[in-house]
């Protein structure tokens, strides 16, 4: 489940550059029975199997680098993973990501290992592997030097508390749809102002909850007032190429 995503693109480049080292371990390594069993039936009955504490504790004890290791348990019951947490995790020296399966972990696992329990969203996946890859990708791309253009992570959606402005590329006219004329003007100041305004517009239209959590700068207040005057709630309008 890990080989494809870890061997491609940015995660691959981060490892090739020595900026991240990722190791995948099989919990069965830390079992002691012939069938290498990692799960057992739930106390109290009911459907499904539960991950046993012994192999998980032994795995973490073998892999931990003392206090510099942070144990993360992927679970739909965890705190919601977002850009701020990705940024915090990207500054940590060593993460151990625990992937659940079946009905999930015996509850003594996150408790006893003092794991940071993270959820990637309000839905249930079959296992923690995809959530672990989500956390890895979002986190590793923030490590300085991983992205070719350092500025791109800074302007990505959520990095500044807003959704990013829309992007356009050639051709200038496509099936009757143009490109905002300012982007072709060569006026960098006007472009930066337009982008900030569009980021505010997008965020207000699509994620007003994010906007409510940011403190708008003087320029933001001016741009928001302009959007109000333009009636952005109704969609607004702007000059485009034809
Ligand atoms: N019975 C669990 C519950 O209702 O909370 C769900 C178990 S789920 C089928 C199996 C494993 O997938 C979990 O232990 C966890 O590691 C992973 N998983 C599923 N959804 C997840 C999510 N939204 N975020 C993080 N991990 C998730």
mmCIF file of C-alpha atoms and ligand atoms in Angstrom:
data_model
loop_
_atom_site.group_PDB
_atom_site.id
_atom_site.type_symbol
_atom_site.label_atom_id
_atom_site.label_comp_id
_atom_site.label_asym_id
_atom_site.label_seq_id
_atom_site.Cartn_x
_atom_site.Cartn_y
_atom_site.Cartn_z
ATOM 1 C CA UNK A 1 0.000 0.000 0.000
ATOM 2 C CA UNK A 2 2.929 2.366 0.586
ATOM 3 C CA UNK A 3 5.309 1.644 -2.264
ATOM 4 C CA UNK A 4 3.518 3.567 -5.036
ATOM 5 C CA UNK A 5 3.011 6.906 -3.229
ATOM 6 C CA UNK A 6 6.399 6.758 -1.492
ATOM 7 C CA UNK A 7 8.244 6.132 -4.763
ATOM 8 C CA UNK A 8 6.755 9.035 -6.721
ATOM 9 C CA UNK A 9 7.014 12.753 -7.033
ATOM 10 C CA UNK A 10 7.621 14.932 -3.976
ATOM 11 C CA UNK A 11 7.815 12.139 -1.387
ATOM 12 C CA UNK A 12 10.355 10.391 -3.596
ATOM 13 C CA UNK A 13 12.370 13.582 -4.070
ATOM 14 C CA UNK A 14 12.403 14.303 -0.318
ATOM 15 C CA UNK A 15 13.888 10.881 0.338
ATOM 16 C CA UNK A 16 16.377 11.109 -2.537
ATOM 17 C CA UNK A 17 17.593 14.450 -1.175
ATOM 18 C CA UNK A 18 17.965 12.943 2.303
ATOM 19 C CA UNK A 19 15.409 15.365 3.754
ATOM 20 C CA UNK A 20 13.099 12.588 4.939
ATOM 21 C CA UNK A 21 13.633 8.945 5.687
ATOM 22 C CA UNK A 22 10.534 6.771 5.656
ATOM 23 C CA UNK A 23 10.485 3.174 6.820
ATOM 24 C CA UNK A 24 7.494 0.876 6.644
ATOM 25 C CA UNK A 25 7.227 -1.859 9.251
ATOM 26 C CA UNK A 26 4.998 -4.882 9.537
ATOM 27 C CA UNK A 27 3.487 -5.276 13.013
ATOM 28 C CA UNK A 28 3.780 -9.027 12.621
ATOM 29 C CA UNK A 29 7.536 -8.599 13.126
ATOM 30 C CA UNK A 30 6.753 -8.120 16.808
ATOM 31 C CA UNK A 31 4.569 -11.181 17.312
ATOM 32 C CA UNK A 32 5.831 -14.371 18.967
ATOM 33 C CA UNK A 33 3.350 -17.019 17.857
ATOM 34 C CA UNK A 34 3.519 -19.267 14.839
ATOM 35 C CA UNK A 35 0.689 -17.489 13.007
ATOM 36 C CA UNK A 36 2.039 -14.006 13.798
ATOM 37 C CA UNK A 37 -1.358 -12.848 15.049
ATOM 38 C CA UNK A 38 -1.814 -9.093 15.669
ATOM 39 C CA UNK A 39 -5.578 -9.034 16.361
ATOM 40 C CA UNK A 40 -8.075 -10.642 18.677
ATOM 41 C CA UNK A 41 -11.811 -10.693 19.337
ATOM 42 C CA UNK A 42 -13.296 -7.727 21.225
ATOM 43 C CA UNK A 43 -14.072 -8.080 24.919
ATOM 44 C CA UNK A 44 -17.813 -7.699 25.358
ATOM 45 C CA UNK A 45 -18.496 -9.353 22.014
ATOM 46 C CA UNK A 46 -19.574 -7.859 18.733
ATOM 47 C CA UNK A 47 -18.329 -7.845 15.186
ATOM 48 C CA UNK A 48 -14.757 -7.343 14.019
ATOM 49 C CA UNK A 49 -11.323 -7.759 15.471
ATOM 50 C CA UNK A 50 -9.192 -5.460 17.588
ATOM 51 C CA UNK A 51 -5.439 -4.783 17.287
ATOM 52 C CA UNK A 52 -3.653 -6.336 20.247
ATOM 53 C CA UNK A 53 -1.503 -4.128 22.470
ATOM 54 C CA UNK A 54 1.583 -6.381 22.734
ATOM 55 C CA UNK A 55 2.936 -6.156 19.129
ATOM 56 C CA UNK A 56 2.180 -2.430 18.903
ATOM 57 C CA UNK A 57 3.942 -1.646 22.197
ATOM 58 C CA UNK A 58 6.907 -3.814 21.230
ATOM 59 C CA UNK A 59 7.101 -2.136 17.809
ATOM 60 C CA UNK A 60 7.086 1.352 19.306
ATOM 61 C CA UNK A 61 9.622 0.382 21.969
ATOM 62 C CA UNK A 62 11.929 -0.989 19.254
ATOM 63 C CA UNK A 63 11.534 1.991 16.921
ATOM 64 C CA UNK A 64 11.446 4.854 19.391
ATOM 65 C CA UNK A 65 14.442 7.221 19.543
ATOM 66 C CA UNK A 66 13.803 8.266 23.128
ATOM 67 C CA UNK A 67 12.000 11.532 23.775
ATOM 68 C CA UNK A 68 12.589 12.862 20.259
ATOM 69 C CA UNK A 69 10.004 10.411 18.868
ATOM 70 C CA UNK A 70 6.350 11.383 18.609
ATOM 71 C CA UNK A 71 3.861 8.545 18.338
ATOM 72 C CA UNK A 72 0.844 9.275 16.133
ATOM 73 C CA UNK A 73 -2.123 6.902 15.997
ATOM 74 C CA UNK A 74 -4.355 7.264 12.943
ATOM 75 C CA UNK A 75 -7.971 6.943 13.998
ATOM 76 C CA UNK A 76 -11.287 8.480 12.911
ATOM 77 C CA UNK A 77 -11.725 9.381 16.591
ATOM 78 C CA UNK A 78 -8.605 11.567 16.641
ATOM 79 C CA UNK A 79 -8.279 15.319 16.461
ATOM 80 C CA UNK A 80 -8.820 16.647 12.942
ATOM 81 C CA UNK A 81 -5.565 16.772 10.975
ATOM 82 C CA UNK A 82 -5.044 20.064 9.150
ATOM 83 C CA UNK A 83 -2.377 22.357 7.760
ATOM 84 C CA UNK A 84 -1.411 23.742 11.173
ATOM 85 C CA UNK A 85 -0.718 20.240 12.506
ATOM 86 C CA UNK A 86 1.162 19.351 9.306
ATOM 87 C CA UNK A 87 3.357 22.376 9.933
ATOM 88 C CA UNK A 88 3.954 21.330 13.566
ATOM 89 C CA UNK A 89 4.743 17.728 12.605
ATOM 90 C CA UNK A 90 7.135 18.881 9.859
ATOM 91 C CA UNK A 91 9.333 20.437 12.566
ATOM 92 C CA UNK A 92 9.571 17.252 14.642
ATOM 93 C CA UNK A 93 12.624 15.015 14.284
ATOM 94 C CA UNK A 94 10.962 11.606 14.367
ATOM 95 C CA UNK A 95 7.404 10.392 13.930
ATOM 96 C CA UNK A 96 6.060 6.888 14.437
ATOM 97 C CA UNK A 97 2.725 6.555 12.628
ATOM 98 C CA UNK A 98 0.512 3.704 13.799
ATOM 99 C CA UNK A 99 -1.962 2.392 11.244
ATOM 100 C CA UNK A 100 -5.040 0.628 12.527
ATOM 101 C CA UNK A 101 -7.032 -2.099 10.824
ATOM 102 C CA UNK A 102 -10.230 -4.006 11.589
ATOM 103 C CA UNK A 103 -12.140 -2.273 14.417
ATOM 104 C CA UNK A 104 -9.034 -0.313 15.355
ATOM 105 C CA UNK A 105 -6.656 -0.312 18.324
ATOM 106 C CA UNK A 106 -7.117 -1.773 21.784
ATOM 107 C CA UNK A 107 -7.677 1.483 23.655
ATOM 108 C CA UNK A 108 -4.661 0.891 25.890
ATOM 109 C CA UNK A 109 -2.444 1.447 22.816
ATOM 110 C CA UNK A 110 -2.988 5.208 22.368
ATOM 111 C CA UNK A 111 -3.359 5.647 26.140
ATOM 112 C CA UNK A 112 -0.213 3.771 27.167
ATOM 113 C CA UNK A 113 1.953 5.076 24.329
ATOM 114 C CA UNK A 114 0.697 8.641 24.851
ATOM 115 C CA UNK A 115 -0.035 8.799 21.150
ATOM 116 C CA UNK A 116 -1.274 11.857 19.357
ATOM 117 C CA UNK A 117 -4.537 10.557 17.860
ATOM 118 C CA UNK A 118 -5.204 12.063 14.419
ATOM 119 C CA UNK A 119 -8.168 11.795 12.078
ATOM 120 C CA UNK A 120 -7.972 12.832 8.426
ATOM 121 C CA UNK A 121 -11.722 13.453 8.195
ATOM 122 C CA UNK A 122 -15.181 12.455 9.294
ATOM 123 C CA UNK A 123 -15.392 9.214 7.353
ATOM 124 C CA UNK A 124 -14.168 5.713 8.025
ATOM 125 C CA UNK A 125 -11.505 4.108 5.841
ATOM 126 C CA UNK A 126 -10.577 0.438 5.949
ATOM 127 C CA UNK A 127 -7.135 1.013 7.410
ATOM 128 C CA UNK A 128 -4.671 3.613 8.627
ATOM 129 C CA UNK A 129 -2.308 3.277 5.646
ATOM 130 C CA UNK A 130 -3.994 5.888 3.438
ATOM 131 C CA UNK A 131 -4.381 8.316 6.389
ATOM 132 C CA UNK A 132 -0.675 7.804 7.207
ATOM 133 C CA UNK A 133 0.234 8.648 3.605
ATOM 134 C CA UNK A 134 -1.960 11.754 3.788
ATOM 135 C CA UNK A 135 -0.179 12.886 6.960
ATOM 136 C CA UNK A 136 3.237 12.069 5.471
ATOM 137 C CA UNK A 137 2.618 13.931 2.228
ATOM 138 C CA UNK A 138 1.136 17.046 3.857
ATOM 139 C CA UNK A 139 3.952 17.088 6.422
ATOM 140 C CA UNK A 140 7.003 16.269 4.308
ATOM 141 C CA UNK A 141 6.256 18.845 1.617
ATOM 142 C CA UNK A 142 6.623 21.506 4.326
ATOM 143 C CA UNK A 143 10.175 20.493 5.237
ATOM 144 C CA UNK A 144 12.457 23.254 3.906
ATOM 145 C CA UNK A 145 14.145 22.214 0.655
ATOM 146 C CA UNK A 146 11.597 19.533 -0.266
ATOM 147 C CA UNK A 147 9.604 21.654 -2.715
ATOM 148 C CA UNK A 148 11.526 23.093 -5.632
ATOM 149 C CA UNK A 149 9.976 26.516 -5.227
ATOM 150 C CA UNK A 150 9.950 27.312 -1.513
ATOM 151 C CA UNK A 151 7.299 29.963 -1.882
ATOM 152 C CA UNK A 152 4.645 27.634 -3.251
ATOM 153 C CA UNK A 153 3.936 25.959 0.101
ATOM 154 C CA UNK A 154 3.628 29.384 1.710
ATOM 155 C CA UNK A 155 0.860 30.511 -0.619
ATOM 156 C CA UNK A 156 -0.972 27.172 -0.840
ATOM 157 C CA UNK A 157 -4.480 27.011 0.557
ATOM 158 C CA UNK A 158 -4.613 27.041 4.388
ATOM 159 C CA UNK A 159 -0.965 28.109 4.797
ATOM 160 C CA UNK A 160 -2.050 31.692 5.403
ATOM 161 C CA UNK A 161 -5.422 30.745 6.852
ATOM 162 C CA UNK A 162 -7.176 31.311 3.510
ATOM 163 C CA UNK A 163 -7.906 29.308 0.379
ATOM 164 C CA UNK A 164 -5.435 30.142 -2.354
ATOM 165 C CA UNK A 165 -6.330 32.440 -5.280
ATOM 166 C CA UNK A 166 -7.372 30.782 -8.570
ATOM 167 C CA UNK A 167 -4.708 29.898 -11.162
ATOM 168 C CA UNK A 168 -4.749 30.216 -14.959
ATOM 169 C CA UNK A 169 -2.339 29.152 -17.687
ATOM 170 C CA UNK A 170 -2.249 29.323 -21.481
ATOM 171 C CA UNK A 171 -4.230 29.620 -23.709
ATOM 172 C CA UNK A 172 -5.662 33.071 -22.875
ATOM 173 C CA UNK A 173 -9.009 32.077 -24.361
ATOM 174 C CA UNK A 174 -10.387 28.575 -24.033
ATOM 175 C CA UNK A 175 -13.853 27.556 -25.227
ATOM 176 C CA UNK A 176 -15.145 31.051 -24.715
ATOM 177 C CA UNK A 177 -13.601 31.421 -21.244
ATOM 178 C CA UNK A 178 -11.005 34.136 -20.721
ATOM 179 C CA UNK A 179 -8.335 34.903 -18.167
ATOM 180 C CA UNK A 180 -8.472 37.890 -15.763
ATOM 181 C CA UNK A 181 -6.796 40.695 -17.723
ATOM 182 C CA UNK A 182 -4.656 41.796 -14.752
ATOM 183 C CA UNK A 183 -2.707 38.515 -14.901
ATOM 184 C CA UNK A 184 -1.485 39.422 -18.385
ATOM 185 C CA UNK A 185 -0.659 43.020 -17.452
ATOM 186 C CA UNK A 186 2.866 42.400 -16.169
ATOM 187 C CA UNK A 187 2.074 44.721 -13.224
ATOM 188 C CA UNK A 188 3.326 42.604 -10.300
ATOM 189 C CA UNK A 189 1.884 44.838 -7.619
ATOM 190 C CA UNK A 190 -1.557 44.762 -9.234
ATOM 191 C CA UNK A 191 -1.291 40.979 -9.638
ATOM 192 C CA UNK A 192 -0.364 40.477 -5.960
ATOM 193 C CA UNK A 193 -3.296 42.664 -4.908
ATOM 194 C CA UNK A 194 -5.681 40.792 -7.250
ATOM 195 C CA UNK A 195 -4.497 37.435 -5.915
ATOM 196 C CA UNK A 196 -5.017 38.458 -2.305
ATOM 197 C CA UNK A 197 -8.472 39.743 -3.132
ATOM 198 C CA UNK A 198 -9.375 36.510 -4.925
ATOM 199 C CA UNK A 199 -8.089 34.461 -1.989
ATOM 200 C CA UNK A 200 -10.374 36.479 0.292
ATOM 201 C CA UNK A 201 -13.259 36.139 -2.160
ATOM 202 C CA UNK A 202 -12.829 32.363 -2.504
ATOM 203 C CA UNK A 203 -12.502 31.852 1.215
ATOM 204 C CA UNK A 204 -15.520 33.983 1.995
ATOM 205 C CA UNK A 205 -17.633 32.177 -0.590
ATOM 206 C CA UNK A 206 -16.464 28.631 0.084
ATOM 207 C CA UNK A 207 -15.036 28.517 3.619
ATOM 208 C CA UNK A 208 -16.344 31.433 5.684
ATOM 209 C CA UNK A 209 -15.330 29.432 8.792
ATOM 210 C CA UNK A 210 -11.655 29.910 7.834
ATOM 211 C CA UNK A 211 -12.082 33.622 7.323
ATOM 212 C CA UNK A 212 -13.736 33.976 10.705
ATOM 213 C CA UNK A 213 -10.566 32.565 12.305
ATOM 214 C CA UNK A 214 -8.087 34.947 10.639
ATOM 215 C CA UNK A 215 -7.246 38.491 11.648
ATOM 216 C CA UNK A 216 -7.541 40.571 8.476
ATOM 217 C CA UNK A 217 -4.723 43.040 7.789
ATOM 218 C CA UNK A 218 -5.474 46.642 6.812
ATOM 219 C CA UNK A 219 -5.143 45.630 3.153
ATOM 220 C CA UNK A 220 -7.511 42.674 3.704
ATOM 221 C CA UNK A 221 -10.099 44.975 5.242
ATOM 222 C CA UNK A 222 -9.820 47.288 2.249
ATOM 223 C CA UNK A 223 -10.161 44.351 -0.171
ATOM 224 C CA UNK A 224 -13.102 42.885 1.742
ATOM 225 C CA UNK A 225 -14.825 46.275 1.587
ATOM 226 C CA UNK A 226 -14.231 46.336 -2.183
ATOM 227 C CA UNK A 227 -15.739 42.849 -2.463
ATOM 228 C CA UNK A 228 -18.747 44.032 -0.467
ATOM 229 C CA UNK A 229 -19.179 46.953 -2.810
ATOM 230 C CA UNK A 230 -18.947 44.630 -5.813
ATOM 231 C CA UNK A 231 -21.616 42.362 -4.335
ATOM 232 C CA UNK A 232 -19.381 39.324 -4.179
ATOM 233 C CA UNK A 233 -21.993 37.273 -2.432
ATOM 234 C CA UNK A 234 -23.850 37.426 -5.751
ATOM 235 C CA UNK A 235 -20.812 36.303 -7.723
ATOM 236 C CA UNK A 236 -19.209 39.645 -8.669
ATOM 237 C CA UNK A 237 -17.640 40.294 -12.064
ATOM 238 C CA UNK A 238 -14.283 41.277 -13.479
ATOM 239 C CA UNK A 239 -12.591 42.096 -16.728
ATOM 240 C CA UNK A 240 -11.295 39.020 -18.584
ATOM 241 C CA UNK A 241 -9.626 38.272 -21.893
ATOM 242 C CA UNK A 242 -11.879 37.002 -24.673
HETATM 243 N N1 LIG B 1 -14.083 1.040 14.485
HETATM 244 C C1 LIG B 1 -13.367 2.263 14.278
HETATM 245 C C2 LIG B 1 -14.235 3.437 14.672
HETATM 246 O O1 LIG B 1 -15.457 3.364 14.441
HETATM 247 O O2 LIG B 1 -13.711 4.466 15.138
HETATM 248 C C3 LIG B 1 -12.954 2.393 12.829
HETATM 249 C C4 LIG B 1 -11.872 1.453 12.445
HETATM 250 S S1 LIG B 1 -11.339 1.647 10.774
HETATM 251 C C5 LIG B 1 -12.378 0.521 9.914
HETATM 252 C C6 LIG B 1 -9.790 0.879 10.752
HETATM 253 C C7 LIG B 1 -8.588 1.788 10.863
HETATM 254 O O3 LIG B 1 -8.549 2.667 9.776
HETATM 255 C C8 LIG B 1 -8.541 2.673 12.088
HETATM 256 O O4 LIG B 1 -8.044 1.995 13.211
HETATM 257 C C9 LIG B 1 -7.625 3.785 11.637
HETATM 258 O O5 LIG B 1 -6.269 3.452 11.790
HETATM 259 C C10 LIG B 1 -7.933 3.890 10.142
HETATM 260 N N2 LIG B 1 -8.866 4.990 9.821
HETATM 261 C C11 LIG B 1 -10.086 4.878 9.269
HETATM 262 N N3 LIG B 1 -10.647 6.061 9.071
HETATM 263 C C12 LIG B 1 -9.760 6.985 9.489
HETATM 264 C C13 LIG B 1 -9.765 8.412 9.516
HETATM 265 N N4 LIG B 1 -10.818 9.120 9.115
HETATM 266 N N5 LIG B 1 -8.674 9.042 10.001
HETATM 267 C C14 LIG B 1 -7.603 8.336 10.433
HETATM 268 N N6 LIG B 1 -7.547 6.988 10.423
HETATM 269 C C15 LIG B 1 -8.609 6.312 9.954
#
